[in-house]
PDB file of C-alpha atoms in Angstrom:
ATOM      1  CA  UNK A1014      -6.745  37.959 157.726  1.00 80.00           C
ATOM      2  CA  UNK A1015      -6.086  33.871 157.097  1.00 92.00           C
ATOM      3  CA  UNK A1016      -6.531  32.364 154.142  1.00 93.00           C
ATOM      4  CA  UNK A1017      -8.650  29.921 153.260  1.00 96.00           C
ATOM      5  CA  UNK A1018      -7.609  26.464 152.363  1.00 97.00           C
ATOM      6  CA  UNK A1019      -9.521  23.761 151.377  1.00 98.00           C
ATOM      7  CA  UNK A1020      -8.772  19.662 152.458  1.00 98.00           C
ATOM      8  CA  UNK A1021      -9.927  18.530 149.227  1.00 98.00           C
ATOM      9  CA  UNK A1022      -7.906  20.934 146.787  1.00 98.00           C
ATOM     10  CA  UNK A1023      -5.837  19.139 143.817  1.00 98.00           C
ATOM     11  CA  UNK A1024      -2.404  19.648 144.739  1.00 98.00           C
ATOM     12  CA  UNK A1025      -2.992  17.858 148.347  1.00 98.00           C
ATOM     13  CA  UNK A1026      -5.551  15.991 148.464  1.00 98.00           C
ATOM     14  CA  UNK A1027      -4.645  12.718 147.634  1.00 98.00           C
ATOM     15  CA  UNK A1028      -1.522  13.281 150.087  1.00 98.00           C
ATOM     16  CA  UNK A1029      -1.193  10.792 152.872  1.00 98.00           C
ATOM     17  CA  UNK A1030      -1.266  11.612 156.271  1.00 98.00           C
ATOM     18  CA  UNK A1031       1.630  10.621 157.815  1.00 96.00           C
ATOM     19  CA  UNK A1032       2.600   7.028 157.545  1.00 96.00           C
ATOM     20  CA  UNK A1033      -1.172   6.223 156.515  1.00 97.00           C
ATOM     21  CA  UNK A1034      -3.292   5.794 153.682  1.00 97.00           C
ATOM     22  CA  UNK A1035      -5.718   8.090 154.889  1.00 97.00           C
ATOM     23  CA  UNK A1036      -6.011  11.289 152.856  1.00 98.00           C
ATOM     24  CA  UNK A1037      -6.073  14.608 153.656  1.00 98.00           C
ATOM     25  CA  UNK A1038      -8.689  15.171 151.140  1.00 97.00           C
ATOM     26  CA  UNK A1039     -10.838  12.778 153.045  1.00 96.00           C
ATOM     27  CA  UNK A1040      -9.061  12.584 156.989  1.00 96.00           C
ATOM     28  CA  UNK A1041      -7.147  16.558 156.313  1.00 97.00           C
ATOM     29  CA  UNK A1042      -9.256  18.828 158.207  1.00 97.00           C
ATOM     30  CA  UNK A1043      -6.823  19.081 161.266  1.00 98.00           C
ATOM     31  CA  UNK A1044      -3.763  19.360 159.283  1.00 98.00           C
ATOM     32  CA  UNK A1045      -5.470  21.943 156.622  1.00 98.00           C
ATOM     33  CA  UNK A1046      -7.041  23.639 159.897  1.00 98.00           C
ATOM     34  CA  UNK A1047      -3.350  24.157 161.329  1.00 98.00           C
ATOM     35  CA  UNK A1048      -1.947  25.138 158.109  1.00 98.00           C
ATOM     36  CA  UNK A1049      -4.814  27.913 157.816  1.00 97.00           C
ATOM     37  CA  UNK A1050      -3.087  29.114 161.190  1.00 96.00           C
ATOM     38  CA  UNK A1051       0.293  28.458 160.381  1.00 96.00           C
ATOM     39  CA  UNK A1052       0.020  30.352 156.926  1.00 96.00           C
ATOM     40  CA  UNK A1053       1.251  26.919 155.241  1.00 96.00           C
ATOM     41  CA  UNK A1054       0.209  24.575 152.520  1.00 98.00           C
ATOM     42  CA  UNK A1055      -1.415  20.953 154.414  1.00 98.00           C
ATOM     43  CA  UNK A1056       0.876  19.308 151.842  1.00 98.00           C
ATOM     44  CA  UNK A1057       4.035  20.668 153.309  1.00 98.00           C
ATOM     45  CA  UNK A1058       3.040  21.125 156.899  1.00 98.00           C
ATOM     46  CA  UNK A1059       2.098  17.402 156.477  1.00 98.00           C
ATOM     47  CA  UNK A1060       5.201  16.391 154.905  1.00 98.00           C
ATOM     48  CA  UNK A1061       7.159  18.596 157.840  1.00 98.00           C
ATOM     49  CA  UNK A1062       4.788  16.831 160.822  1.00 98.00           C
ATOM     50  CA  UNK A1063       5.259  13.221 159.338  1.00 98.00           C
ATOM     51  CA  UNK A1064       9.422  13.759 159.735  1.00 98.00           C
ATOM     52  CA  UNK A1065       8.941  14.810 162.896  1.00 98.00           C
ATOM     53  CA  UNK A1066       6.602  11.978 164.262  1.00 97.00           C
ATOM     54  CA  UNK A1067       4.417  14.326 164.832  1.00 98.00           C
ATOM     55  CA  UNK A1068       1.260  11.701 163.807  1.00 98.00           C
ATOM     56  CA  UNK A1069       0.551   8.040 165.782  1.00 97.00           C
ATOM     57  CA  UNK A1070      -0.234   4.720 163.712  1.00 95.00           C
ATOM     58  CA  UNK A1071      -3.896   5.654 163.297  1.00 95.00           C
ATOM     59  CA  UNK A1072      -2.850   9.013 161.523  1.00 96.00           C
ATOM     60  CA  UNK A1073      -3.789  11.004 164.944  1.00 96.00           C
ATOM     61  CA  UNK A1074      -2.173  14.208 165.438  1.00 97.00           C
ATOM     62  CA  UNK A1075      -0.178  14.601 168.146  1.00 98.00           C
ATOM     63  CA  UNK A1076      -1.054  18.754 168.545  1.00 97.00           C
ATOM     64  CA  UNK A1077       1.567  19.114 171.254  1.00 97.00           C
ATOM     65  CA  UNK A1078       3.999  17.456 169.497  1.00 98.00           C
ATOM     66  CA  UNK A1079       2.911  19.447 166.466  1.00 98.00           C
ATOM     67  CA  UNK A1080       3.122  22.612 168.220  1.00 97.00           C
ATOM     68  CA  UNK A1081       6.972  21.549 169.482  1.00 97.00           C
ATOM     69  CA  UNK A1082       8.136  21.153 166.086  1.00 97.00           C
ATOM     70  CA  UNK A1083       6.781  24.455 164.839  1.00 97.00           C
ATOM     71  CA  UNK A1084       8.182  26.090 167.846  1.00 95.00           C
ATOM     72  CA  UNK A1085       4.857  26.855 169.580  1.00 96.00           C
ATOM     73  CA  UNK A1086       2.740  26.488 172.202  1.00 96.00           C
ATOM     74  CA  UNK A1087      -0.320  24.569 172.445  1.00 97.00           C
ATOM     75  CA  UNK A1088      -3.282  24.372 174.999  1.00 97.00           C
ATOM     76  CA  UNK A1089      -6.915  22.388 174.406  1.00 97.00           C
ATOM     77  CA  UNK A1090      -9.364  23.835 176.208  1.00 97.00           C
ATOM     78  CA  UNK A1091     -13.255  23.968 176.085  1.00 96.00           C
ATOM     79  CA  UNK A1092     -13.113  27.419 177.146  1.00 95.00           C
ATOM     80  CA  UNK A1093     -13.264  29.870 174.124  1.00 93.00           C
ATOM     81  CA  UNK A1094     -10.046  31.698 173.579  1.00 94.00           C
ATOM     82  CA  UNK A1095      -9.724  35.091 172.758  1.00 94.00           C
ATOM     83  CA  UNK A1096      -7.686  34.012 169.638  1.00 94.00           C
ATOM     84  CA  UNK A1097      -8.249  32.791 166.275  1.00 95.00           C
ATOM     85  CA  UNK A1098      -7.876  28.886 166.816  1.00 97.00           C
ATOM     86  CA  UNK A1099      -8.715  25.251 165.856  1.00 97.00           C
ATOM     87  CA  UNK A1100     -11.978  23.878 166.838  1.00 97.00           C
ATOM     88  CA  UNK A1101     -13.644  20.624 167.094  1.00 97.00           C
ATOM     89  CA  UNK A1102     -17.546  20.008 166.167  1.00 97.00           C
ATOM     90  CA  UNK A1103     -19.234  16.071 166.413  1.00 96.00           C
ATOM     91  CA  UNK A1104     -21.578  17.738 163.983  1.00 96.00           C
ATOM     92  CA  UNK A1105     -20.630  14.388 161.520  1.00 94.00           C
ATOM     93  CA  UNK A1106     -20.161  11.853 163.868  1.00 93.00           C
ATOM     94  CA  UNK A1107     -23.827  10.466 162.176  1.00 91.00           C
ATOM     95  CA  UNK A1108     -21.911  10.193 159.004  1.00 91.00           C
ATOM     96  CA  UNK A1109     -19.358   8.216 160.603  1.00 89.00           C
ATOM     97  CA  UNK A1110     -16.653  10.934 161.162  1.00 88.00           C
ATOM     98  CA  UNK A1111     -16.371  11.558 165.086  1.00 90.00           C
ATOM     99  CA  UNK A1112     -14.487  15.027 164.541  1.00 94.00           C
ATOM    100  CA  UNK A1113     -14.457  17.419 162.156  1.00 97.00           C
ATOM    101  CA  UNK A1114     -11.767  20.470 162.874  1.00 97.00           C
ATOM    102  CA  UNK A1115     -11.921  24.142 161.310  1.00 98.00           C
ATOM    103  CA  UNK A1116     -10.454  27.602 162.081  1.00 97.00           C
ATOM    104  CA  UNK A1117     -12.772  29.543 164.650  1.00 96.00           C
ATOM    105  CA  UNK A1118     -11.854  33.558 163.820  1.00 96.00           C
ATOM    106  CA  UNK A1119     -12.213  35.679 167.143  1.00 93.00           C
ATOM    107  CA  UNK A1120     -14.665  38.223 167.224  1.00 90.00           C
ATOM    108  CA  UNK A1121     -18.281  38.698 167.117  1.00 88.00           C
ATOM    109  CA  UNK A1122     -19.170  37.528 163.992  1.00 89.00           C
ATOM    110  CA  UNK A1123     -18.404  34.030 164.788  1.00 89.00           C
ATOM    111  CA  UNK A1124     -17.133  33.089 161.361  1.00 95.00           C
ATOM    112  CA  UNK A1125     -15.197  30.282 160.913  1.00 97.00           C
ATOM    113  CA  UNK A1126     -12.301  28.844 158.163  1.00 97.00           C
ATOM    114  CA  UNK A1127     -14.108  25.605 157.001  1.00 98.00           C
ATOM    115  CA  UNK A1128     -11.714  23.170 155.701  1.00 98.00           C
ATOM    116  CA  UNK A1129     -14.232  21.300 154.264  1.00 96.00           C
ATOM    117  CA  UNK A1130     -15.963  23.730 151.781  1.00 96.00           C
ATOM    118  CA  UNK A1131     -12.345  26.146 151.892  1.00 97.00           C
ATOM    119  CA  UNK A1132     -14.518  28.970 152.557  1.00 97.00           C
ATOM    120  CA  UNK A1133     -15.850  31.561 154.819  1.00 97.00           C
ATOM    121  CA  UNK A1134     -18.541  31.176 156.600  1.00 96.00           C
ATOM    122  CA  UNK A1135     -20.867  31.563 159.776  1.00 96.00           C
ATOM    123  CA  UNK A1136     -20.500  29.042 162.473  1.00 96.00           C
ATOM    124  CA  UNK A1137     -23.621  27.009 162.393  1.00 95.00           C
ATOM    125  CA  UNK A1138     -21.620  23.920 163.944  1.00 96.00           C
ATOM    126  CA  UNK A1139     -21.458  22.617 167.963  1.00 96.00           C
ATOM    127  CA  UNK A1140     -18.168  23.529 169.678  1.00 97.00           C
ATOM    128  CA  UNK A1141     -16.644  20.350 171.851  1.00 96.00           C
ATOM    129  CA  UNK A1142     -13.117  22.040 172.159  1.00 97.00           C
ATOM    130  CA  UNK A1143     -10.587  24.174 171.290  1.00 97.00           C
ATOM    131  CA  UNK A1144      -7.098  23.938 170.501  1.00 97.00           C
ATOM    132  CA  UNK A1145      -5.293  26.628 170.805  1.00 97.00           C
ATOM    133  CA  UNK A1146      -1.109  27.059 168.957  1.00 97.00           C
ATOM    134  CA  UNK A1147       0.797  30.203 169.355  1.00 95.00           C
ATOM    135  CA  UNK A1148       3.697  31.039 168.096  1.00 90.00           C
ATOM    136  CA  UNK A1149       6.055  31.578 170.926  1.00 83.00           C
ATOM    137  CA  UNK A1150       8.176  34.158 168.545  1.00 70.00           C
ATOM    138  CA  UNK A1151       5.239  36.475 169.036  1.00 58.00           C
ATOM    139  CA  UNK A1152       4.835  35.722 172.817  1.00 50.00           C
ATOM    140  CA  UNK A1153       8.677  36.642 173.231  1.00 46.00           C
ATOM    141  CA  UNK A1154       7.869  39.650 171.758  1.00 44.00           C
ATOM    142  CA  UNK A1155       4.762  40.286 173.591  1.00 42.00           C
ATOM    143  CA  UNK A1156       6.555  39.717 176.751  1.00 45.00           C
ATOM    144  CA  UNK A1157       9.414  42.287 175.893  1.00 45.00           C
ATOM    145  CA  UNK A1158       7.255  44.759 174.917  1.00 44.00           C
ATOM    146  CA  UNK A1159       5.202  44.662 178.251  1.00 41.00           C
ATOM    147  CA  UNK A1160       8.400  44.659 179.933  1.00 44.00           C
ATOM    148  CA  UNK A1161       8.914  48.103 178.568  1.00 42.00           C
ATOM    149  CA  UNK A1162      11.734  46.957 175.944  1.00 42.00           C
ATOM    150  CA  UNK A1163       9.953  47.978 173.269  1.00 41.00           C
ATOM    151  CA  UNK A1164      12.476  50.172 171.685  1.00 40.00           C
ATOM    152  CA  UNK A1165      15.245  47.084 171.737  1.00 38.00           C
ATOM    153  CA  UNK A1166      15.683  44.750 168.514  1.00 37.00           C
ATOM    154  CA  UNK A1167      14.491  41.096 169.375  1.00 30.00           C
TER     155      UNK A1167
END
């Protein structure tokens, strides 16, 4: 199961997104979102993504480029995947935030990884899209093993 993480904890949430001023207390729910997948802390996945240009002037994330970096694949789709992912809801653009991003889990329960509360919860939030990273490790080895290599080392 993922872990939780939450945008606004102490030890990143003052961070800047890469070259910006914009937090990732305040602007992090992408980044946390990813590092929720990625098993990472948003300060370091951050710090990794900003090296890499990974983020444009505005602080945007560049989610292929992300996924290139952390050697994986990426696809946005508005299709739901049969995979744990990142989603996107409008829910706040009211409040003046166009996006917000959090983890959907696959599975019936439609819970979701809220980066904005850090918690657990039921999805009560619109989908727009998806964006789906895998690690392409785990595809190599999902490809082997339905190539009936299972028994070699990878």
């Amino acid at each position: 199961m993922l872990k939780p993480l939450w945008q606004k904890d102490a030890r990143w949430r003052n961070k800047f997104i890469g070259n910006t001023r914009l937090t990732i207390g305040k602007y992090g729910c992408l980044i946390t979102a990813l590092a929720i997948l990625t098993w990472q802390r948003p300060d370091e996945l951050n710090a990794k993504l900003t090296r890499n240009n990974c983020y444009n002037r505005k602080g945007e994330l560049d989610c292929a480029q992300a996924a290139k970096t952390l050697s994986m694949s990426y696809e946005y789709t508005n299709i739901p995947p049969e995979i744990d992912c990142i989603f996107e809801t409008n829910y706040y653009r009211a409040y003046g935030f166009p996006q917000h991003f959090a983890v959907w889990l696959f599975g019936p329960k439609k819970c979701i990884l809220n980066p904005l509360t850090g918690k657990l919860q039921q999805n009560t939030y619109p989908i727009v899209s998806y964006r789906v990273f895998r690690s392409l490790h785990r595809q190599a080895e999902l490809v082997l093993v339905g190539a009936g290599v299972e028994d070699e080392q990878v």
